[in-house]
Short mmCIF file of C-alpha atoms in Angstrom, two decimals:
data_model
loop_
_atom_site.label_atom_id
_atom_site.label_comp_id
_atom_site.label_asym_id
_atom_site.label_seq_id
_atom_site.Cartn_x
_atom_site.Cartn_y
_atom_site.Cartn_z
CA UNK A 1 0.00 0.00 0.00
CA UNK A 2 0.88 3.65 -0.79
CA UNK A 3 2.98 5.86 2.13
CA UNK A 4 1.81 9.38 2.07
CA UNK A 5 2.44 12.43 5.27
CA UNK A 6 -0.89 13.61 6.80
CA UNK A 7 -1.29 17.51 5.49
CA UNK A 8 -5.48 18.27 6.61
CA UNK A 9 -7.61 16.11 8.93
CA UNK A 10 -10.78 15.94 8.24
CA UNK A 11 -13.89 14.64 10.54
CA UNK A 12 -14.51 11.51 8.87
CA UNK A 13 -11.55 11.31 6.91
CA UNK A 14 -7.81 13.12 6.16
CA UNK A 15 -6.19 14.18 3.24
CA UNK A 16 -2.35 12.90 2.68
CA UNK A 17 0.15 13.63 -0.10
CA UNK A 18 1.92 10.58 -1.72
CA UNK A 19 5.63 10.73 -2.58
CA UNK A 20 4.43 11.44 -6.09
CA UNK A 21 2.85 15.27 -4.75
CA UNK A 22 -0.47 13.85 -4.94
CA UNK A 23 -3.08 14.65 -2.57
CA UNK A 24 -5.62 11.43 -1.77
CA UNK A 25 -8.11 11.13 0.87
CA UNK A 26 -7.65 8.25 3.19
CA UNK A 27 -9.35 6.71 6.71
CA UNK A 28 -8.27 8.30 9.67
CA UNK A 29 -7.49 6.87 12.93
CA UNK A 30 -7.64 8.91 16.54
CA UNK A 31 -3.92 9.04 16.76
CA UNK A 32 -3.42 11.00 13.17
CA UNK A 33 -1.45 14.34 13.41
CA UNK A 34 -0.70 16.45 10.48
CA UNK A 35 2.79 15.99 9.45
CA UNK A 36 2.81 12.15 10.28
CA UNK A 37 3.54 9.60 8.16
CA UNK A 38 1.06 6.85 7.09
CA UNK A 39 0.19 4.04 5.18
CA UNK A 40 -2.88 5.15 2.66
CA UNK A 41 -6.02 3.18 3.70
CA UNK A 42 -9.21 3.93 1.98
CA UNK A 43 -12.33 5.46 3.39
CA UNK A 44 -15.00 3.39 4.33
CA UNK A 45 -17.94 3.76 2.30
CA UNK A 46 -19.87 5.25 4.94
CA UNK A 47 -17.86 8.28 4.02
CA UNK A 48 -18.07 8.75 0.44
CA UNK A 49 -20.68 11.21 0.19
CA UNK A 50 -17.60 13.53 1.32
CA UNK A 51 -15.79 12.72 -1.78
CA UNK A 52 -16.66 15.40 -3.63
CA UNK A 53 -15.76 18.48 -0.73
CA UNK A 54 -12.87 16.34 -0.03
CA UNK A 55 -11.81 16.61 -3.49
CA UNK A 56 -12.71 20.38 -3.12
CA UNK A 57 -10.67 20.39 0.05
CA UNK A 58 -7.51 18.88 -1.62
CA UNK A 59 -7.67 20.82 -4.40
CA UNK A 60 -8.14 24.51 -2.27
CA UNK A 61 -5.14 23.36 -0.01
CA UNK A 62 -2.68 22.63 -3.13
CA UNK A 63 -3.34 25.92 -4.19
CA UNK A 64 -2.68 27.61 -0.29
CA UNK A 65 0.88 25.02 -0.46
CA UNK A 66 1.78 26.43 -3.50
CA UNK A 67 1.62 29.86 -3.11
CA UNK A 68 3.09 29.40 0.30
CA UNK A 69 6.58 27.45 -1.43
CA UNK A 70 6.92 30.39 -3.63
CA UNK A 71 7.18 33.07 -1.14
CA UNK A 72 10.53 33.79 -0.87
CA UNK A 73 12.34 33.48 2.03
CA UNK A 74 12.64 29.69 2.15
CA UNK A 75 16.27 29.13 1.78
CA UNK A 76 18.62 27.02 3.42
CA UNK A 77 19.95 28.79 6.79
CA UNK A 78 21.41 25.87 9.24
CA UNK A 79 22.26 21.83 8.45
CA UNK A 80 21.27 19.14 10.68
CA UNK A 81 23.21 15.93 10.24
CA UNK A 82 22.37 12.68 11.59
CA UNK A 83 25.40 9.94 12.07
CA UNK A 84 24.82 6.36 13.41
CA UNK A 85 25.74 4.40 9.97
CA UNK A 86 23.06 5.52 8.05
CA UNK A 87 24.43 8.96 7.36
CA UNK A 88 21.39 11.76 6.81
CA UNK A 89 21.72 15.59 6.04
CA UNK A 90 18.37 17.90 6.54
CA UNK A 91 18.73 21.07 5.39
CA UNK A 92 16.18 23.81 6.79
CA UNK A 93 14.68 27.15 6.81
CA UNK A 94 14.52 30.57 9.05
CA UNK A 95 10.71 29.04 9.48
CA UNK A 96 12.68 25.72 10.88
CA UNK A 97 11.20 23.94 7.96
CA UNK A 98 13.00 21.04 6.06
CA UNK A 99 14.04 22.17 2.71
CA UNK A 100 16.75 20.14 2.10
CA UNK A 101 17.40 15.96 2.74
CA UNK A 102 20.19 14.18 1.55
CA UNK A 103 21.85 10.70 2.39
CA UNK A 104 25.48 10.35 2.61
CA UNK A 105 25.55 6.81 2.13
CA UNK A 106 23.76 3.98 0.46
CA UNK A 107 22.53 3.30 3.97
CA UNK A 108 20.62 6.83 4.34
CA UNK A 109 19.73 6.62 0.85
CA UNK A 110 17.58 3.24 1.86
CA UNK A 111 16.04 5.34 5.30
CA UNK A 112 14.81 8.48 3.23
CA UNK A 113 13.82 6.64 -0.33
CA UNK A 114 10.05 7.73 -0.77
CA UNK A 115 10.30 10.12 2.25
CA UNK A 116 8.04 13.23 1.85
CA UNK A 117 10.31 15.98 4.00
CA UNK A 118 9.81 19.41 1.88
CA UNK A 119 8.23 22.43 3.94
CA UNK A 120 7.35 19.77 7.06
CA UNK A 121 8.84 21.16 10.14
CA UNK A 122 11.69 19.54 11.02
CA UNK A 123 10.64 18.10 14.40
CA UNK A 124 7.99 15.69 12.09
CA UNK A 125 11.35 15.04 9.17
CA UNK A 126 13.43 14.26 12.30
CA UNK A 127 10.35 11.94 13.93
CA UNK A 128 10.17 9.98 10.85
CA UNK A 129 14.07 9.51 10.14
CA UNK A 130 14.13 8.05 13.94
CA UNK A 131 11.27 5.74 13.49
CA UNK A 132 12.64 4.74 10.33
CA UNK A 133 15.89 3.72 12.01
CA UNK A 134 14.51 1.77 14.16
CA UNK A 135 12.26 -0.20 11.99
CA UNK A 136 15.50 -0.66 9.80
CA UNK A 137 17.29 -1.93 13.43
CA UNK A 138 19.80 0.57 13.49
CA UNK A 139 19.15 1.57 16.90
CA UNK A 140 19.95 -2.30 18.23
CA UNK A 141 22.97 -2.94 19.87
CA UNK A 142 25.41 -2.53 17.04
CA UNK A 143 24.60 0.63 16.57
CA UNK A 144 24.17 3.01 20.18
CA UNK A 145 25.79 5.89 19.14
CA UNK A 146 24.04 8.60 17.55
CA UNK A 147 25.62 12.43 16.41
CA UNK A 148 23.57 14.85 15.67
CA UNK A 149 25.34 18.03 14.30
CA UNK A 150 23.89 21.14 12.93
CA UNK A 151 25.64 23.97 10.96
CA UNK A 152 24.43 27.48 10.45
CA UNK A 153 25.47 28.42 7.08
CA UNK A 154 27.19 31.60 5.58
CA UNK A 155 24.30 33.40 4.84
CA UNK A 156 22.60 32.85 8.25
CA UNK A 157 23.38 36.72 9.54
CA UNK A 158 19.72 37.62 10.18
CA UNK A 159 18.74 34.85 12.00
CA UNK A 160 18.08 35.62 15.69
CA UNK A 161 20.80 34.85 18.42
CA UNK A 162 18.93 31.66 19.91
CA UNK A 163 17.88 30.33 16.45
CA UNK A 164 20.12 27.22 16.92
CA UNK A 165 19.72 27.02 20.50
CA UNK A 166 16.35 26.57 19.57
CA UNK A 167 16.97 24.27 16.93
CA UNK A 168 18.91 22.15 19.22
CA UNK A 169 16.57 22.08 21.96
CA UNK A 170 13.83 21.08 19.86
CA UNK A 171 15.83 18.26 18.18
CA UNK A 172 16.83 16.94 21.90
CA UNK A 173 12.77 17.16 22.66
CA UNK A 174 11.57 15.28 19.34
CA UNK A 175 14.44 12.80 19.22
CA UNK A 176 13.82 12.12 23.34
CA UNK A 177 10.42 11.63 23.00
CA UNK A 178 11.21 9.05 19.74
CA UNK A 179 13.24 7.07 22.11
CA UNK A 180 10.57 6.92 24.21
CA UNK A 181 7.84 5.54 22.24
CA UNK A 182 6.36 2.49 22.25
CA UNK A 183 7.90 1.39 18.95
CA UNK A 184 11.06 1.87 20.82
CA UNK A 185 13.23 -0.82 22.74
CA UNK A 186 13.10 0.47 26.10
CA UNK A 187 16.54 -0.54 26.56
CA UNK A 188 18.19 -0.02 23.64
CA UNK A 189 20.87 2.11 25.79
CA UNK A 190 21.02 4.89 23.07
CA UNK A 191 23.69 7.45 23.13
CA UNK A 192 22.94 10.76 21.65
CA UNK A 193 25.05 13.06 21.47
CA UNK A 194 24.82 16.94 19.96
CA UNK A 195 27.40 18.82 18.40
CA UNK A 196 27.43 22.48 16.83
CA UNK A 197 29.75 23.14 14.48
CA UNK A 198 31.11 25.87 11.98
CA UNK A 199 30.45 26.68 8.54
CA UNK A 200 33.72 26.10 7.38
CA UNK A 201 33.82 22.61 8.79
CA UNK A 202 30.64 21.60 7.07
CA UNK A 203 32.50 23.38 3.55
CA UNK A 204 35.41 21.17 4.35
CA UNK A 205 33.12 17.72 4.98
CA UNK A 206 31.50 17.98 1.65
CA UNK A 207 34.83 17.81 -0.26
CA UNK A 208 35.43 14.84 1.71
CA UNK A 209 32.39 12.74 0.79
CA UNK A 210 30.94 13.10 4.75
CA UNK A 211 28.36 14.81 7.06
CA UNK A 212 29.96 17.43 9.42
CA UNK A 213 29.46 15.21 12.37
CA UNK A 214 31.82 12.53 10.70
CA UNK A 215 34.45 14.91 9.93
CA UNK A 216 34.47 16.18 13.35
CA UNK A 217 34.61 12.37 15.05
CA UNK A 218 37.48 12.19 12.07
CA UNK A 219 39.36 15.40 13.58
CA UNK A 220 38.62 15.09 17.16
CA UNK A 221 40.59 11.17 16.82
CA UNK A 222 43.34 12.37 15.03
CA UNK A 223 44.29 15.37 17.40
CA UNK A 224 44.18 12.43 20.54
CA UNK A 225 46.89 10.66 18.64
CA UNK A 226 44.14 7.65 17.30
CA UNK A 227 44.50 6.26 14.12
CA UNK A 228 41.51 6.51 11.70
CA UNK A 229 41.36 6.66 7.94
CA UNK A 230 38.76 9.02 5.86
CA UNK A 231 37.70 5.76 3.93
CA UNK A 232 37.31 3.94 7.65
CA UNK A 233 35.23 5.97 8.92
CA UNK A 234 33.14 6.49 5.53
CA UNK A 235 32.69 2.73 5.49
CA UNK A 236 32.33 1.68 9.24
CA UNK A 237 29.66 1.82 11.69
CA UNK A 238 29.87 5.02 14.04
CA UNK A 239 30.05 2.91 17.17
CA UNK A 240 32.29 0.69 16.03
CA UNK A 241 34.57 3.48 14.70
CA UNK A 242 34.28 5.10 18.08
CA UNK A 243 34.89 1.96 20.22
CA UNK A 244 38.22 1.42 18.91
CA UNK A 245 39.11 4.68 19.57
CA UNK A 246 38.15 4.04 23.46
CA UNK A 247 34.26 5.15 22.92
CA UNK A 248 32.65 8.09 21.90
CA UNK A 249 32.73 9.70 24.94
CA UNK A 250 36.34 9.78 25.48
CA UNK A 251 36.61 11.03 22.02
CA UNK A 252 34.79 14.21 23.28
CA UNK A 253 36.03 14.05 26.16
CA UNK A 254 38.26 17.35 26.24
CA UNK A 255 35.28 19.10 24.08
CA UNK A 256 34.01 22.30 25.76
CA UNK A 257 30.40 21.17 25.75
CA UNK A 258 28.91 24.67 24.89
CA UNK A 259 27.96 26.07 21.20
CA UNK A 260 30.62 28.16 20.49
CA UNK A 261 33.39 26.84 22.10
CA UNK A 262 32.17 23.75 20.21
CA UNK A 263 32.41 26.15 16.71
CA UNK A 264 35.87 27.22 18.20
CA UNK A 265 37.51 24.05 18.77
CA UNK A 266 36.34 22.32 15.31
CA UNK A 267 37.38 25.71 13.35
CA UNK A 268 40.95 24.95 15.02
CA UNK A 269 41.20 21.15 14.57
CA UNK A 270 40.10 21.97 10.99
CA UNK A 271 42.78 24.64 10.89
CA UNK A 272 45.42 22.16 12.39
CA UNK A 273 44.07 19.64 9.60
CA UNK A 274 44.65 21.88 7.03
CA UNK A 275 48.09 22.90 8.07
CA UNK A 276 49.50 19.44 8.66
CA UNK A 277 47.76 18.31 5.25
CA UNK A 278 49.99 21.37 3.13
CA UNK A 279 53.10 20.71 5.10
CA UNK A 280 52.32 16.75 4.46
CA UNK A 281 52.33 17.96 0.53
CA UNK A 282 55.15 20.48 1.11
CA UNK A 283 57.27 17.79 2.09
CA UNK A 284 56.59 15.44 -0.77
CA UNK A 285 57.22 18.09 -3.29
CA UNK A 286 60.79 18.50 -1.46
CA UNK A 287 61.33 15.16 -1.71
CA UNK A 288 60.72 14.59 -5.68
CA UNK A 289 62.24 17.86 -6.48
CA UNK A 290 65.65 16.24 -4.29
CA UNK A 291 65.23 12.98 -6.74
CA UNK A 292 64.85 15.13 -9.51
CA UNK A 293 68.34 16.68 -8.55
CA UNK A 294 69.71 13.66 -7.85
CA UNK A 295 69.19 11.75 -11.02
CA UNK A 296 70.25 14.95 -13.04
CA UNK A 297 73.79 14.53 -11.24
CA UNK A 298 73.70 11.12 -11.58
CA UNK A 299 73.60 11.61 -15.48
CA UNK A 300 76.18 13.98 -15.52
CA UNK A 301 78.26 11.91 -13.86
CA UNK A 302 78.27 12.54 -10.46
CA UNK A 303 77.82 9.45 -8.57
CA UNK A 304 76.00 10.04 -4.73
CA UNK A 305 78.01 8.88 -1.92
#
């Protein structure tokens, strides 16, 4: 049966759109809320005779939907990203609506395929990714860690001071009160932890291939003295990753658990990174320019001692 999110409830029925942008009508049950996700039943037919002001419905709140999308305004302002294997990327707006979703991985492509996300607040896109994890078992034992990182881009200026405060509060609420649920194992000894990170790192993780929360996992190993490849951490599963590094948590250990000193330390790791990574290449460029010179005096005769 078709998947569609609940966008109007009706009394004796609801209207959902399909992944296709359709609008259908379908039964309703007393636990519906607009923004859900739900399998497309059909209405009884006790309830036809509202076919036709359903229809009339549908129709009047397509038109409200699209003249809403085309407002401006809507762009991208801050990243979420969500790390336990599956690798997920929501991008939203100053509204703290999902504009954006992307997977990382073939993993997060198979949690979001079909997954209607565009101008749904991001506490219902962030609902659904959880209860898709766990109906996928990635929040078994294999898999307790979760990072969520978000990222106010460049052009985030106007937002207000405690935008991402609020963002991050609200994700803590919604992805709290997912764990909680009866769908849920109640002892599936989750970890979640939340990071906020710059601009620049996020830049810096899309070169790479990753979300920003891998890239800072990725830097915050490397500066304890751990070893850990790009293509390892790409490939493995987060907790995995982090256990052989000692755990996630003494990873972070020596993080300054606030926002910006959060932004700070990444934004020097990254800097460190950077630097080690040019005198890396410096240093290799000495080298084959030394061969060079050393095979030109070997052909003029000069034999090295």
């Amino acid at each position: 049966m078709k998947r569609g999110i609940v966008m109007q409830i009706e009394k004796h029925y609801l209207i959902a759109m399909t992944p296709e942008g359709q609008f259908t009508k379908a039964a309703k049950s007393p636990d519906n809320r607009i923004g859900d996700e739900i399998t497309i039943a059909p209405v009884s037919s006790s309830n036809r005779r509202f076919a036709f002001w359903g229809s009339v419905g549908a129709a009047a709140l397509l038109l409200v939907m699209l003249s809403w999308l085309l407002v401006p305004g809507h762009q991208v302002v801050a990243y979420v990203s969500l790390d336990i294997n599956p690798s997920l990327e929501v991008g939203i707006d100053n509204g703290k609506r999902v504009r954006e979703l992307r997977a990382w991985n073939e993993e997060g492509e198979n949690v979001i395929d079909g997954m209607l996300f565009s101008g749904l607040p991001v506490e219902k896109v962030i609902k659904q990714i959880m209860e898709r994890f766990n109906s996928a078992a990635y929040l078994e034992a294999d898999y307790r860690d979760v990072i969520v990182t978000s990222v106010l881009v460049s052009d985030s200026e106007r937002l207000s001071d405690g935008f991402e405060t609020g963002l991050v509060k609200k994700l803590e609420q919604v992805i709290k009160e997912a764990l909680a649920g009866d769908s849920f194992e109640s002892d599936n000894n989750i970890r979640v932890t939340f990071l906020q990170a710059p601009a620049s790192l996020r830049d810096a993780a899309v070169k790479e291939g990753v979300t920003s929360g891998k890239l800072a996992v990725y830097l915050l190993v490397k500066n304890s003295g751990g070893m850990l490849t790009m293509d390892n951490l790409k490939q493995g599963i987060l907790y995995e990753v982090a256990e052989a590094q000692g755990g996630l948590q003494e990873i972070l250990k020596n993080m300054p658990f606030d926002g910006e000193g959060e932004k700070l330390e990444l934004e020097r790791l990254l800097d460190q990174e950077k630097q080690q990574a040019q005198n890396q290449e410096k240093a290799a460029d000495n080298r084959e320019q030394q061969s060079e010179d050393e095979q030109k005096l070997v052909k003029q005769g000069y034999v090295k001692i």
